[in-house]
Coordinates of C-alpha atoms in Angstrom, one line a residue:
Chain A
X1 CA 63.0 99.2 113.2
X2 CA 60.3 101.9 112.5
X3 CA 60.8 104.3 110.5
X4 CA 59.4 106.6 112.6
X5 CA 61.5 105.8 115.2
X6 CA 64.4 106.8 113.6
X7 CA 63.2 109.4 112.6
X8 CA 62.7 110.2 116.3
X9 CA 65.9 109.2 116.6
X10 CA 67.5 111.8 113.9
X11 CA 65.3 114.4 115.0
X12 CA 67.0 114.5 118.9
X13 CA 69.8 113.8 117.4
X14 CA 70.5 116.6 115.4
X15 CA 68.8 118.8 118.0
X16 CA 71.3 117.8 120.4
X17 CA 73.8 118.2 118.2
X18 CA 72.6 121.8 117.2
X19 CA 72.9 122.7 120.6
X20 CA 76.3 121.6 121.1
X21 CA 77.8 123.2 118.8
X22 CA 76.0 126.4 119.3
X23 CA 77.2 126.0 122.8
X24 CA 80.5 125.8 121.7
X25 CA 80.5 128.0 118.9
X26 CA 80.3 130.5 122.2
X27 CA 83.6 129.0 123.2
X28 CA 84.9 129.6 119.5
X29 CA 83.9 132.8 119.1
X30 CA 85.6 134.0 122.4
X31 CA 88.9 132.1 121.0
X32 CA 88.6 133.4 117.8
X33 CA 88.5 136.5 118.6
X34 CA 91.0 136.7 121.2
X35 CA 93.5 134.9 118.7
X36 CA 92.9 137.8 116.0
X37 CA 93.8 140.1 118.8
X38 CA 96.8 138.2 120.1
X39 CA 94.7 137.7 123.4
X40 CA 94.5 134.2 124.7
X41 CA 91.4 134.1 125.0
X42 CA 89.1 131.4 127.8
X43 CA 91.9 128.7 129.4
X44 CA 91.0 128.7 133.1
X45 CA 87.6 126.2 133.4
X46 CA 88.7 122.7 132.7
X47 CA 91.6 122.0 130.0
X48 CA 92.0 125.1 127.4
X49 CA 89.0 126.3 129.0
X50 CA 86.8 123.5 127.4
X51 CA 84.2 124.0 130.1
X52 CA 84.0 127.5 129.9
X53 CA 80.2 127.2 128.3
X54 CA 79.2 124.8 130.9
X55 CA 80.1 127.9 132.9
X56 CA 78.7 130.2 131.5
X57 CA 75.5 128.2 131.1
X58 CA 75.6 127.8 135.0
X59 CA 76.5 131.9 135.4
X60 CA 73.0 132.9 133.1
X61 CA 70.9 130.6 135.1
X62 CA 71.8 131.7 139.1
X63 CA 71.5 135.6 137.4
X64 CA 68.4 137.5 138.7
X65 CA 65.6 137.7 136.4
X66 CA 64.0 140.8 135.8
X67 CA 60.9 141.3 134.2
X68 CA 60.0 145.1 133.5
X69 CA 56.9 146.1 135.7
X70 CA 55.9 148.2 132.6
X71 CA 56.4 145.6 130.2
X72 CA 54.0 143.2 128.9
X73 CA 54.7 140.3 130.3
X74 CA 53.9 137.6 128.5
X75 CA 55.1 139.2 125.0
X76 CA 58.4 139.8 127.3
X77 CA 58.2 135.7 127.8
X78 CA 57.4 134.8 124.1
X79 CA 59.8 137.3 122.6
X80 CA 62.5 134.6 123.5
X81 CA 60.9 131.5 123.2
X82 CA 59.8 132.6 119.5
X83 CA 63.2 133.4 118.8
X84 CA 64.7 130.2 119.8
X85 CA 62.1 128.0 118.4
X86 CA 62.4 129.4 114.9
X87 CA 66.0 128.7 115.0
X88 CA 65.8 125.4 116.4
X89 CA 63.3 124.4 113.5
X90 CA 65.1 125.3 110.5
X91 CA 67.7 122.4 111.5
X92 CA 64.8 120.1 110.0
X93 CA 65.6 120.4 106.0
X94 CA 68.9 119.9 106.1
X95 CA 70.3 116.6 104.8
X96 CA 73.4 115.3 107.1
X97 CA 75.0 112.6 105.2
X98 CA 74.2 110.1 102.6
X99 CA 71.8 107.3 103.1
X100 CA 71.9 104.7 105.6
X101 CA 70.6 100.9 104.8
X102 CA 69.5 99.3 108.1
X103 CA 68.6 96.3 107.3
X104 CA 65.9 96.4 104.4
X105 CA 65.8 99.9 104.9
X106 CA 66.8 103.3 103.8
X107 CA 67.1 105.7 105.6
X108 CA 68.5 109.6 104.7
X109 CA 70.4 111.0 107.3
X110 CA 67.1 114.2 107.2
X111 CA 64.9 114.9 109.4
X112 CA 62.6 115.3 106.7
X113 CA 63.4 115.4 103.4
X114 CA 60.5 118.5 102.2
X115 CA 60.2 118.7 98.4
X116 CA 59.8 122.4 99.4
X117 CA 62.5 122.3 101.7
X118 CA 63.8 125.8 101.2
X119 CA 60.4 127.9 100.7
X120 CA 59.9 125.9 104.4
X121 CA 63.5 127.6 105.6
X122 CA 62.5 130.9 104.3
X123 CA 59.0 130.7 105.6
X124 CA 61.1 130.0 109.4
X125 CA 63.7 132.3 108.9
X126 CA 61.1 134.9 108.3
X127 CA 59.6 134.3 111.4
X128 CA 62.6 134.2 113.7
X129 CA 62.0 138.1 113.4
X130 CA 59.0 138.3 115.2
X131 CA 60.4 136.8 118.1
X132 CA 63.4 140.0 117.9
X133 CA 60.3 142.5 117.2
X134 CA 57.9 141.3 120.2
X135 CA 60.8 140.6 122.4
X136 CA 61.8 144.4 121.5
X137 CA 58.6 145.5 122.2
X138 CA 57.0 144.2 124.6
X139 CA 60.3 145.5 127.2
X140 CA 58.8 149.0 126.5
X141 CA 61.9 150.3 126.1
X142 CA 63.3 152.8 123.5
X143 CA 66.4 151.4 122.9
X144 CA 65.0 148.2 122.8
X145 CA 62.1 149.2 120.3
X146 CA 64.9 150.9 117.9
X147 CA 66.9 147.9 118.5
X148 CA 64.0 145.6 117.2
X149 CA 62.6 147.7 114.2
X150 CA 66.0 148.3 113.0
X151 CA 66.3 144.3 113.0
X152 CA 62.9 143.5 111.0
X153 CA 63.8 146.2 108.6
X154 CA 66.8 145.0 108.0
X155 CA 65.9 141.1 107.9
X156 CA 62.7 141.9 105.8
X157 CA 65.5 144.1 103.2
X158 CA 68.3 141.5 103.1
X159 CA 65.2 138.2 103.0
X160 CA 64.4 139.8 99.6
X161 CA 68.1 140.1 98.2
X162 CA 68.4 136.4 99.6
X163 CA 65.3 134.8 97.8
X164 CA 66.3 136.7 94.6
X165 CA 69.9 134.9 95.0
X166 CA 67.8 131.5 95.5
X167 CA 65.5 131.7 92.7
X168 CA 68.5 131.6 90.0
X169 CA 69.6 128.4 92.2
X170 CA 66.1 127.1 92.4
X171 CA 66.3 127.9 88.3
X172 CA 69.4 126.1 87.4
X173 CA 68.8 122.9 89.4
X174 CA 65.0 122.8 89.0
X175 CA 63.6 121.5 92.6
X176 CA 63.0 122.6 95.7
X177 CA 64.4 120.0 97.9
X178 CA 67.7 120.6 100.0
X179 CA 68.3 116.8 99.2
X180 CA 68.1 117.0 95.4
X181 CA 70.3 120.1 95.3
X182 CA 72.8 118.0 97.0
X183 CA 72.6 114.7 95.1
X184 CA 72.8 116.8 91.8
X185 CA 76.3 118.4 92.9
X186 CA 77.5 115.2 93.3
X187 CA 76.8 114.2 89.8
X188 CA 77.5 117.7 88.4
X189 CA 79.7 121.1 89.4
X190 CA 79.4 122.3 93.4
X191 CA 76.8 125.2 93.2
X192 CA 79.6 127.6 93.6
X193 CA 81.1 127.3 90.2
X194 CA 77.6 127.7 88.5
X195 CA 76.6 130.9 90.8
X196 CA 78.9 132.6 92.0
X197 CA 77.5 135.7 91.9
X198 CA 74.4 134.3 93.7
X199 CA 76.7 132.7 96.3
X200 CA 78.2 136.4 97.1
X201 CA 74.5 137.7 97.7
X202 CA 73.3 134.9 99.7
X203 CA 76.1 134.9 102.0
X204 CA 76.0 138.5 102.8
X205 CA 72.2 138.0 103.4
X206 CA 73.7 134.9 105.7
X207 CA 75.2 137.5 107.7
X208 CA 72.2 140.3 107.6
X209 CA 69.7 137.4 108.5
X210 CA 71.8 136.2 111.4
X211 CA 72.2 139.8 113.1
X212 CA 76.2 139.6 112.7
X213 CA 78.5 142.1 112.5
X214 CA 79.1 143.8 110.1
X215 CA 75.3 144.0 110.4
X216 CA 74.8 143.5 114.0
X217 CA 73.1 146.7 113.8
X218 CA 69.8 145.7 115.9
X219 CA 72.1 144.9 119.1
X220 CA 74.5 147.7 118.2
X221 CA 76.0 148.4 122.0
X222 CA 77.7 151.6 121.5
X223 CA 74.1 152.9 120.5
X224 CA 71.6 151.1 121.9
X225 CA 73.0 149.6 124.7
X226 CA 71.8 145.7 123.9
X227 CA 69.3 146.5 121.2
X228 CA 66.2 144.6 121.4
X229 CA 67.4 142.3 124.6
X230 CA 68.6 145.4 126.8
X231 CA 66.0 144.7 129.2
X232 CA 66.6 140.9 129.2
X233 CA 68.1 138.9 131.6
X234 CA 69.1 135.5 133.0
X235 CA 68.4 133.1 130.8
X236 CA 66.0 135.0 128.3
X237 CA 69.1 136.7 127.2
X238 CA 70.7 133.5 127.0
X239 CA 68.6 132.5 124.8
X240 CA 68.5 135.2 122.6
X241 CA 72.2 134.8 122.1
X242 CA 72.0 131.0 121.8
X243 CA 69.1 131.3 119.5
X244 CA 72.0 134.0 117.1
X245 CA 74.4 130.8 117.6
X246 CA 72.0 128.4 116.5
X247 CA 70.9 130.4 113.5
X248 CA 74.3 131.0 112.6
X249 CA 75.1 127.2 112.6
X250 CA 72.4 126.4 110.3
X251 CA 73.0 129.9 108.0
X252 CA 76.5 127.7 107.9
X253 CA 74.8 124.4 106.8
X254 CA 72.5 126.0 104.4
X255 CA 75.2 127.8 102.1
X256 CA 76.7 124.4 102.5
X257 CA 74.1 122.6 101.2
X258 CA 73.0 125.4 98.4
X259 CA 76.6 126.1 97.1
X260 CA 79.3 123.6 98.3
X261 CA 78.0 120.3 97.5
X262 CA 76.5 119.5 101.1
X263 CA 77.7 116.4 102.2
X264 CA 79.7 115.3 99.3
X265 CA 83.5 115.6 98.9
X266 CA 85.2 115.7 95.3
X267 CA 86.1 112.3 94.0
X268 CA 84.2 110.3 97.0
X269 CA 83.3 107.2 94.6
X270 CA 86.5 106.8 93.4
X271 CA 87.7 106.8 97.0
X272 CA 85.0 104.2 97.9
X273 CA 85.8 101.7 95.2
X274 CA 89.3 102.1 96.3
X275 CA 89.0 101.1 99.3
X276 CA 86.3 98.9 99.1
X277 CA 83.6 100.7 101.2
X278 CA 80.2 100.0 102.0
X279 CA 77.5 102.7 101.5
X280 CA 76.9 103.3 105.3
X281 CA 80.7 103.4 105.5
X282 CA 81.0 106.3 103.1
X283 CA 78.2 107.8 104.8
X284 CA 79.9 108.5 108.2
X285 CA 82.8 110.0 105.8
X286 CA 80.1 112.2 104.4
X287 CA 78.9 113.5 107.7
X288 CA 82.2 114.1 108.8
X289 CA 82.5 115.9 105.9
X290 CA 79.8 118.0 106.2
X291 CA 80.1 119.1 109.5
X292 CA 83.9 120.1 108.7
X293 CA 82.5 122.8 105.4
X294 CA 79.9 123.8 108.2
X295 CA 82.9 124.8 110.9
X296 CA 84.5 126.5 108.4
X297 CA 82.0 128.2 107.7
X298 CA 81.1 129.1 111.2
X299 CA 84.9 130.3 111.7
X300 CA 84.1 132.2 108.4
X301 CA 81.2 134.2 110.2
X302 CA 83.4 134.8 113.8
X303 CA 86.2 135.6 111.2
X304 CA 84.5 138.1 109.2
X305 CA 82.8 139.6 112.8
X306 CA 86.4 140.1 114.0
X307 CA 87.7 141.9 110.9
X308 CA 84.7 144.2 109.7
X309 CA 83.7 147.4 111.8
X310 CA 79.9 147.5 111.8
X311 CA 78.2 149.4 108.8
X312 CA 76.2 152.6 109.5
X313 CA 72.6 152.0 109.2
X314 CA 72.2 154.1 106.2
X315 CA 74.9 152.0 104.3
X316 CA 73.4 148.8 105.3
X317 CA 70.0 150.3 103.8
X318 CA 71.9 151.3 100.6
X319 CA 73.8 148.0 100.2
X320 CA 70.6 146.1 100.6
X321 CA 68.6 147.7 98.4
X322 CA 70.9 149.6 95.7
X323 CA 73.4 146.9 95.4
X324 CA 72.5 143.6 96.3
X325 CA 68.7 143.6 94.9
X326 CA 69.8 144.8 91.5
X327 CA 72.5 142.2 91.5
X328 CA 70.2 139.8 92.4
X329 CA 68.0 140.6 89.6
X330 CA 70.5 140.8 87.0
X331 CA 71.8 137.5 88.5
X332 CA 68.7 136.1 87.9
X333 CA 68.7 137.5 84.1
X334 CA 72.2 136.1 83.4
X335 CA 70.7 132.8 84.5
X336 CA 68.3 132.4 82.9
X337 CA 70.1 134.1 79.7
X338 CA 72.6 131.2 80.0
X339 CA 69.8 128.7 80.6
X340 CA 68.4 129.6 77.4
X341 CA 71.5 129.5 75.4
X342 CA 72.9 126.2 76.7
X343 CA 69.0 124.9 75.6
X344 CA 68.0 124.1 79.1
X345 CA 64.8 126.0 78.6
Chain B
X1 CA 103.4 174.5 106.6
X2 CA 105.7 175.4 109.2
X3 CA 106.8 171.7 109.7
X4 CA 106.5 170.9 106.4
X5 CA 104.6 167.6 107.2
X6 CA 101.1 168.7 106.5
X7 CA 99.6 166.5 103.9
X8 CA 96.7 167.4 101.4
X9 CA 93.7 165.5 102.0
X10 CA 92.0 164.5 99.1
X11 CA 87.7 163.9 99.4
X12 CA 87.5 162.2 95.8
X13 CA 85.4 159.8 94.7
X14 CA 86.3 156.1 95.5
X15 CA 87.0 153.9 92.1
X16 CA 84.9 151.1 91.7
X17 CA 87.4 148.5 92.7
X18 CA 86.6 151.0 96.1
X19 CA 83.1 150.4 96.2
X20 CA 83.2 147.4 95.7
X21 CA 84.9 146.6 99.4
X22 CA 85.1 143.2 98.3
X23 CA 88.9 143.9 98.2
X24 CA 89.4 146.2 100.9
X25 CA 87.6 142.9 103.2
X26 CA 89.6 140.2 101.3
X27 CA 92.8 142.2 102.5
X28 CA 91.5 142.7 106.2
X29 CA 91.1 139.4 107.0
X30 CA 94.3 138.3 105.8
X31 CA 95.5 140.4 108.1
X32 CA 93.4 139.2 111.1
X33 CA 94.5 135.7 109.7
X34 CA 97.9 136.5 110.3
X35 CA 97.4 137.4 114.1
X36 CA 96.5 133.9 114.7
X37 CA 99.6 132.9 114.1
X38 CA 101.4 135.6 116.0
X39 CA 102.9 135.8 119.7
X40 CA 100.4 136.4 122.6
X41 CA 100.9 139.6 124.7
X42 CA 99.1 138.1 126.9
X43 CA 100.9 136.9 130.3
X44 CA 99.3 133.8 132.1
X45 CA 99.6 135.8 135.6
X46 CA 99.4 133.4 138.5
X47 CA 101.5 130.8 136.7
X48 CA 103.8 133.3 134.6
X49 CA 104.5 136.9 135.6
X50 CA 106.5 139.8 134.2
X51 CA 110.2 139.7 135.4
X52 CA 110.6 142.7 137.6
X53 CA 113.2 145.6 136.2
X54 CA 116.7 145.3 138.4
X55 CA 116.1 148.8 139.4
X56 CA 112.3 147.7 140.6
X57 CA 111.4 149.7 143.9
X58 CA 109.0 147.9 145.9
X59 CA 108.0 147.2 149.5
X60 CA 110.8 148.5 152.0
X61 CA 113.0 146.1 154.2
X62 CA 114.6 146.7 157.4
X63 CA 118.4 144.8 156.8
X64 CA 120.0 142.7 159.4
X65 CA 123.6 142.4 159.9
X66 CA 125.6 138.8 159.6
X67 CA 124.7 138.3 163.4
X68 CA 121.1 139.1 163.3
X69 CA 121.3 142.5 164.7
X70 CA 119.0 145.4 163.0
X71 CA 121.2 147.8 161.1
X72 CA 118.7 150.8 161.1
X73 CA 120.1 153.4 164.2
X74 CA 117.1 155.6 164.1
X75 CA 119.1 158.8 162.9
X76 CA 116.1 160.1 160.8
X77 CA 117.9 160.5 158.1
X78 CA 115.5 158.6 155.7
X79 CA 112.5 160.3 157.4
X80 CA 114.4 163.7 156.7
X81 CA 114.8 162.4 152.6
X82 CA 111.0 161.3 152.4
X83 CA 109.4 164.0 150.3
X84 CA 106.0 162.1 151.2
X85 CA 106.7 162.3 154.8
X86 CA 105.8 158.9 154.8
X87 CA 108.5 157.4 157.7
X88 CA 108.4 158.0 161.1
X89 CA 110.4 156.7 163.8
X90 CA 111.2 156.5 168.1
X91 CA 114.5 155.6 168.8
X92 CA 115.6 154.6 172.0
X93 CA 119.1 153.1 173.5
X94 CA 120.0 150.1 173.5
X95 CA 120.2 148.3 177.2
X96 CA 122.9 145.5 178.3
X97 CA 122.3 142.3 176.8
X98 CA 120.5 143.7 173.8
X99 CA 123.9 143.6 172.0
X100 CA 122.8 140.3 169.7
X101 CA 119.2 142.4 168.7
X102 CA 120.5 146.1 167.9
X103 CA 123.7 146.5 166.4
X104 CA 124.1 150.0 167.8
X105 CA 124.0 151.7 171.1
X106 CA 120.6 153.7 169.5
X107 CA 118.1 151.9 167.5
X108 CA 114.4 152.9 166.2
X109 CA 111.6 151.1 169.2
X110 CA 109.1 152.1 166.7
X111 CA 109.7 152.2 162.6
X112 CA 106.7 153.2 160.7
X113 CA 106.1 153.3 157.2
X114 CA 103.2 154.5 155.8
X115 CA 102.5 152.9 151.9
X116 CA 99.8 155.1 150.8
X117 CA 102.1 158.0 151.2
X118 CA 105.3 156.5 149.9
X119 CA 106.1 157.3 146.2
X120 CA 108.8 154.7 145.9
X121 CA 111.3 157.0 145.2
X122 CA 114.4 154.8 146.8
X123 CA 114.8 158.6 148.6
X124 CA 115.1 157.3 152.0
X125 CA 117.7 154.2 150.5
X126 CA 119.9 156.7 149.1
X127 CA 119.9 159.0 152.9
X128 CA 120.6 155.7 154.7
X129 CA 124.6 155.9 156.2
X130 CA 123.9 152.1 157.9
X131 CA 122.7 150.5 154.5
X132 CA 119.7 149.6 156.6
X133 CA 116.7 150.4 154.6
X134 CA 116.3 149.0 150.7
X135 CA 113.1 148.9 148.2
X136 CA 112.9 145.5 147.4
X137 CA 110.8 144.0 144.2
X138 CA 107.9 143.0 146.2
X139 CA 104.8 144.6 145.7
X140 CA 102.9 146.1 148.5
X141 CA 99.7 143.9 149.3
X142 CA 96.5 145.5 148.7
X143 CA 94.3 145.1 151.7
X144 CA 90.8 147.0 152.7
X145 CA 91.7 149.2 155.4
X146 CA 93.7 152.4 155.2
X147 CA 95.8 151.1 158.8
X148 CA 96.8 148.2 157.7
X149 CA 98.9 150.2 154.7
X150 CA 101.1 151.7 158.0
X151 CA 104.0 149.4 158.2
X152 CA 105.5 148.7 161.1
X153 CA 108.8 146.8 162.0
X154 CA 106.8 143.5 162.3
X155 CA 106.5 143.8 158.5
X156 CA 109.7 145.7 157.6
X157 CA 112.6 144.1 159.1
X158 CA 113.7 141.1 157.6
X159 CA 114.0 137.5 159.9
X160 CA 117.2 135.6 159.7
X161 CA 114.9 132.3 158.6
X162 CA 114.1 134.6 155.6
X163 CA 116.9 137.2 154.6
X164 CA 115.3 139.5 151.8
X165 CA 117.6 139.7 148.6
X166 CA 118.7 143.4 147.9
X167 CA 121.8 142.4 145.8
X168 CA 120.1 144.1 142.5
X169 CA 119.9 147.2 144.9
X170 CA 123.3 147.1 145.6
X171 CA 124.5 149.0 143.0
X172 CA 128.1 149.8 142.8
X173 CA 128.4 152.9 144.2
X174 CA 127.1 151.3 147.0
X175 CA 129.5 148.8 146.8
X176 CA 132.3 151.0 147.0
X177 CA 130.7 152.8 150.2
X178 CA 131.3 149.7 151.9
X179 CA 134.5 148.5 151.0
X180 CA 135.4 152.4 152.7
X181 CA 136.0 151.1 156.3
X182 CA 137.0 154.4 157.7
X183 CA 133.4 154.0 158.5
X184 CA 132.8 152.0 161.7
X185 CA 129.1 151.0 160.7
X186 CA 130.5 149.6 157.2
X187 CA 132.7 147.0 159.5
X188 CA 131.5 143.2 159.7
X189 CA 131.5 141.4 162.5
X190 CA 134.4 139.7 161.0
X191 CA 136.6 142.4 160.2
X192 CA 136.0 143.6 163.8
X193 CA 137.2 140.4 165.0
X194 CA 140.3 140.4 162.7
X195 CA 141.1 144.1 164.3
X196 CA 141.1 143.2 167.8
X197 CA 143.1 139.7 166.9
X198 CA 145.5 141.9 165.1
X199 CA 145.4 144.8 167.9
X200 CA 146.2 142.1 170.2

């Protein structure tokens, strides 16, 4: 086949697959949250509630949709579509499973494998705020204007802890690629055990960047109302909630990747040459795999939303800047401290 | 310090194990782990619903007697006991050939109840001499209109095809009334068979 056909092929693939599972990581989150409460949470559309997304998906598109008369409209439109794009596009970098021989070819289970594959996420994730910010102003709304500039502020605060976490990854395993980082934990130590520290920043980040609580500060209802999407409606608000899902599936896949060996599962080659699998064989084990750390992870996020009250917005200032950029930094230092006494540089 | 339970409050400085919150999180979610794994409060309610209290008072019913002839003599009594005012009544006498309808020579034509004044007290149950009126554990239907919450004796008194259960309201002091048959109205069809069998 051609490559670029497969290609094709992985690309709508993993976008339908994105989509699922933010769909039903709305499901999830209503379960998970009504199980920490001893609730029961969604059981009446279809078995255990299954379909309860389907419905809700049907509910957002029969709702009115209102378009401010003072608002500028087609800001109001983008604001949405901006914010969904950006999360659909970071899905790209991220590699799925080992490679796949068809035929005479290899294929990596990527959409593309980018040797600058995470300055191209943070370039992404960086503009996922504009579509918050326009989207926030453009309903000329005060709520929804504090609502957004809280959000950028706080995205642009916690994107600078994050990339400071990064670069003492970047520095230990030397590329840029999300591929390489995850062949080179499955020859050496998971991420995890080497940073630690940096593994702590980047995942509180993870939850700044994605707008969840305990930083869900921009959408803050017992303040301002819905934040930056008070004024939205139908299924522009949909999407704005979909686009937090989406993000927050691929926040889950990234620390993967970065910190828990991605696809790879401890002592997989000794479990192939037990028994006796092929390459593409262990593949589909790694996939599976894969998206098993990313589920945890995404429980990890609704777990962590249903435990922590929301921070104040001068303590989210405060941690961002007087805690986690210094420890960033010094994180950084250590590394490359370490780095130079092992020899590496 | 009256009570002696005041407690000093302390504003110190949190330690750095504090500040850190890492902790303090770590411990939370245990604890919203736990709650997975704990009993639901929640109660499925068309499927499953609370079990009603054997004292429950509910919607009224009018008793019959073994025969199928309405208890309730329109003395007033009950409408006297309502502190809501909520019962009203017309009684009229009982004609020849009404004997298998009205178990008395007087019986109410008209029995209302009103439920948006009732308190559910079990006042008017307690008044009753005929053991006519009970609360039952069925729960007054909601409906739009103010009339339709005036009950009349097409809603109150219970059909032979389907007798309402007031055994849990049968407490024993009410038992005891009964088994008193001094009291002509406390008499079953029965026993007044066995007396004029014996008389005779």
């Amino acid at each position: 086949m051609e490559p670029l056909l497969i290609k094709a092929i992985i690309a709508i693939v993993v976008f339908a697959i994105t989509l699922l599972i933010a769909t039903y990581s709305t499901y999830a989150e209503r379960k998970v949250a009504a199980v920490m409460q001893d609730r029961v949470g969604p059981n009446r559309a279809g078995p255990f509630g299954l379909l309860q997304p389907l419905a809700d998906a049907v509910k957002m598109f029969m709702k009115e949709e209102i378009i401010p008369s003072v608002s500028n409209k087609w800001l109001f439109i983008a604001g949405p579509c901006i914010a969904m794009l950006t999360a659909c596009m970071t899905g790209v970098v991220i590699p799925w499973g080992g490679p796949i021989t068809l035929g005479a070819q290899k294929f990596t289970l990527q959409v593309a494998d980018l040797n600058i594959g995470i300055l191209y996420l943070f370039g992404v994730v960086s503009m996922g705020v504009y579509g918050i910010m326009i989207g926030g102003w453009a309903s000329n709304n005060k709520f929804s204007l504090i609502g957004a500039i809280r959000a950028s502020s706080q995205m642009i605060s916690y994107e600078i802890a994050m990339g400071l976490a990064i670069i003492a990854l970047v520095m230990t395993t030397g590329t840029l690629s999300l591929n390489e980082i995850v062949v080179q934990q499955d020859e050496g130590l998971a991420n995890i055990v080497i940073q630690p520290l940096g593994f702590l920043i980047f995942i509180v980040c993870a939850f700044a960047e994605t707008n969840r609580a305990p930083f869900d500060l921009p959408e803050c209802e017992t303040e301002l109302i819905g934040g930056y999407h008070t004024e939205y409606s139908s299924m522009k608000l949909g999407f704005y909630l979909f686009a937090e899902y989406i993000n927050m599936f691929i926040s889950s896949a990234v620390i993967v990747c970065f910190y828990f060996g991605g696809y790879n599962f401890p002592f997989q080659h000794e479990l192939q040459n037990l028994l006796g699998l092929t390459e593409n064989a262990l593949s589909i084990i790694q996939v599976v795999v894969m998206f098993g750390k990313v589920f945890f992870f995404i429980f990890f996020f609704m777990w962590v939303r249903w435990t922590i009250p929301r921070f104040r917005y001068d303590q989210l200032m405060n941690l961002g800047w007087k805690v986690l950029l210094p420890l960033a930094l010094a994180n950084i230092f250590i590394t490359g401290l370490v780095m130079w006494g092992m020899g590496k540089i | 310090m009256l009570t002696n339970k005041s407690k000093q409050v302390v504003k110190r400085e949190m330690t750095w194990m504090e500040k850190a919150y890492i902790p303090a999180i770590f411990s939370g979610m245990i604890i919203t782990f736990k709650h997975i794994f704990m009993k639901k409060a929640t109660v499925r309610y068309p499927e499953q619903t609370r079990p009603f209290a054997p004292v429950y008072r509910g919607q009224h019913v009018l008793k019959i007697d073994e025969a199928g002839a309405e208890r309730c003599t329109a003395c007033g009594l009950c409408a006297v006991a309502c502190p809501a005012e909520a019962i009203t009544m017309v009684a009229a006498e009982r004609k020849k050939g009404e004997e298998h309808l009205y178990r008395e020579e007087k019986y109410a034509s008209t029995y209302e109840i009103n439920m948006l004044r009732c308190i559910f007290c079990g006042l008017c149950e307690e008044a009753c001499p005929k053991e006519a009126i009970f609360l039952t554990d069925r729960i007054v239907p909601s409906t739009f209109e103010r009339h339709e919450f005036i009950f009349g004796k097409d809603k109150l008194v219970e059909t032979k095809e389907h007798p309402v259960d007031v055994t849990k309201r049968q407490t024993p002091a009410v038992l005891e009334f009964k088994k008193d048959k001094k009291h002509k109205h406390n008499l079953t069809v029965l026993d007044k068979v066995t007396k004029t069998f014996n008389k005779h």
